[in-house]
PDB file of C-alpha atoms in Angstrom:
ATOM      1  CA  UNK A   1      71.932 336.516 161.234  1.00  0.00           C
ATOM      2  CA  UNK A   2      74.879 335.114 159.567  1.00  0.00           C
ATOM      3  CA  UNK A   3      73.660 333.896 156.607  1.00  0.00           C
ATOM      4  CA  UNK A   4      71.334 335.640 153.699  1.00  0.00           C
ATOM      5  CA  UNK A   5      67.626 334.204 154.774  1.00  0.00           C
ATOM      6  CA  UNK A   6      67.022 334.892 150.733  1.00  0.00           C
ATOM      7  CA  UNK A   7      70.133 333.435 149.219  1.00  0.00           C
ATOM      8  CA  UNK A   8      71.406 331.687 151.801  1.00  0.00           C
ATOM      9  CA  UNK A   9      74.972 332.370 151.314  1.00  0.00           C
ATOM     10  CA  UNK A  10      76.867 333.442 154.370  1.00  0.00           C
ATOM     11  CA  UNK A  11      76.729 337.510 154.890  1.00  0.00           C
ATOM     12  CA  UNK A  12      81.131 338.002 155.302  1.00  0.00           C
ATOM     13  CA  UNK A  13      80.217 341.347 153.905  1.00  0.00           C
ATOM     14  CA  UNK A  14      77.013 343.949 154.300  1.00  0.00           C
ATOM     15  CA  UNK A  15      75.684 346.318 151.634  1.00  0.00           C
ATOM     16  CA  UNK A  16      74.491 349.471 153.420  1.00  0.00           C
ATOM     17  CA  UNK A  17      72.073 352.071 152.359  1.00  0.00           C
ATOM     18  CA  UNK A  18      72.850 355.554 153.771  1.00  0.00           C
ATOM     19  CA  UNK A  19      71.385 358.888 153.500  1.00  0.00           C
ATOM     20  CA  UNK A  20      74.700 360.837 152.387  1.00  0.00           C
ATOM     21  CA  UNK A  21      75.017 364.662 151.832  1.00  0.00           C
ATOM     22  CA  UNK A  22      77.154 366.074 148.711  1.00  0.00           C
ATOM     23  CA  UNK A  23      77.885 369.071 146.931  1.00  0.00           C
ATOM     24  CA  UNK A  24      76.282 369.594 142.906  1.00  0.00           C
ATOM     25  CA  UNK A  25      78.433 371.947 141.137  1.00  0.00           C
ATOM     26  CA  UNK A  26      77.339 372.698 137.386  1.00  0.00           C
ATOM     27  CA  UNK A  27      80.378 373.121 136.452  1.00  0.00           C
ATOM     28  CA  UNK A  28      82.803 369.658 138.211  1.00  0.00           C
ATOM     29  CA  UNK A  29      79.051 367.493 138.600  1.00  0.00           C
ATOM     30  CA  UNK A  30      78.549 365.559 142.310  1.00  0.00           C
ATOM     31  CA  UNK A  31      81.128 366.027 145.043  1.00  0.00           C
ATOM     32  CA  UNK A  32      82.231 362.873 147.393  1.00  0.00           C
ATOM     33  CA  UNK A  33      80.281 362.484 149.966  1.00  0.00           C
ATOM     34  CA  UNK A  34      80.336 364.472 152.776  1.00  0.00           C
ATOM     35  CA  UNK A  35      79.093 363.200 154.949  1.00  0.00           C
ATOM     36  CA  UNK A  36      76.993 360.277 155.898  1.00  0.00           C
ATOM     37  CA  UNK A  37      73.731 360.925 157.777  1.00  0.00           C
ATOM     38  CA  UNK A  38      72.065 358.258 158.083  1.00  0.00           C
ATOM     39  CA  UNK A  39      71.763 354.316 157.990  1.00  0.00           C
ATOM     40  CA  UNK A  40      68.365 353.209 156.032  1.00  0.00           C
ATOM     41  CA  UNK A  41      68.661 349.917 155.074  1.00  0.00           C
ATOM     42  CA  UNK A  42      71.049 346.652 154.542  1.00  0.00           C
ATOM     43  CA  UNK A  43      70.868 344.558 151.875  1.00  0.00           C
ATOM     44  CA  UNK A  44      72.949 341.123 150.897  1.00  0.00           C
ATOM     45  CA  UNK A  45      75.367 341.864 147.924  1.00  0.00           C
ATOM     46  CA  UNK A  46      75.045 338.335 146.848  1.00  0.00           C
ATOM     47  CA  UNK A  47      71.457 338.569 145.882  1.00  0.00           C
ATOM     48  CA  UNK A  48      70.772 342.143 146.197  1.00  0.00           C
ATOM     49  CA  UNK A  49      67.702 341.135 148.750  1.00  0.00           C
ATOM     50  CA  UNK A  50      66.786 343.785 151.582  1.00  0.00           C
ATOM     51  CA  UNK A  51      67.685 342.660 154.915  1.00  0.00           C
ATOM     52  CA  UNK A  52      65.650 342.676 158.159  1.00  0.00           C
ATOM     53  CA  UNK A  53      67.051 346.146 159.680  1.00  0.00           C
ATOM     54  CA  UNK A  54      67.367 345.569 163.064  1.00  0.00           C
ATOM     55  CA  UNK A  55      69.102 341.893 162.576  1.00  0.00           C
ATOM     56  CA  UNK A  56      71.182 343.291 159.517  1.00  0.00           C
ATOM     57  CA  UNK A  57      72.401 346.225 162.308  1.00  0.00           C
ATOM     58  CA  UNK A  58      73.302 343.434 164.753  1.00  0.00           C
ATOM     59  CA  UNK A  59      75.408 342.058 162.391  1.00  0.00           C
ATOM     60  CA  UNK A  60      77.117 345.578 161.346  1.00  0.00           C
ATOM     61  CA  UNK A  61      77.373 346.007 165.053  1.00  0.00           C
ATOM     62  CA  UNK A  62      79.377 342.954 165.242  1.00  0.00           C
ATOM     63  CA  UNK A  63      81.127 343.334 162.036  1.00  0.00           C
ATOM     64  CA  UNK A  64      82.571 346.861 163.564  1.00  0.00           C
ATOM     65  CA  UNK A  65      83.479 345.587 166.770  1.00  0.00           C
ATOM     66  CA  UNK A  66      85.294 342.473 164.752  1.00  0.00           C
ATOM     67  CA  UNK A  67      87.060 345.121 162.684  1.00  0.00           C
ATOM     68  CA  UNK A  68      88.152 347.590 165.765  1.00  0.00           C
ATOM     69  CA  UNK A  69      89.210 344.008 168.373  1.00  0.00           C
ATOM     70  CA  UNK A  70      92.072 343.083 165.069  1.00  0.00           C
ATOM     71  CA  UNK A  71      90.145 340.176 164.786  1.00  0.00           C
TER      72      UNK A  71
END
């Protein structure tokens, strides 16, 4: 899947839904995140549509290995 099957504009870029942890202080509000537990969805940030998981993590799969080859 290279292109949104919604919107049909071509997916150069993911949105990700993750299941994060953080820190809530009264005092200073949320922390950053801390760490990230969890992949639960993908979703096209053209249209905001919610992706087919296992053919939105094929593409993130690809998208990594794109990012770690220099390419």
């Amino acid at each position: 899947m290279k292109v949104c099957p919604y919107c049909n504009k071509e997916l150069s870029t993911l949105g990700v839904v993750v299941r994060a942890t953080m820190l809530l202080d009264s005092i200073t509000g949320y922390s950053s995140v801390q760490e990230v537990e969890d992949t639960i969805g993908y979703y096209c940030p053209e249209c905001g549509a919610d992706l087919d998981f296992d053919k939105a993590s094929e593409l993130a799969n690809e998208m990594v290995e794109e990012l770690e080859s220099g390419n």
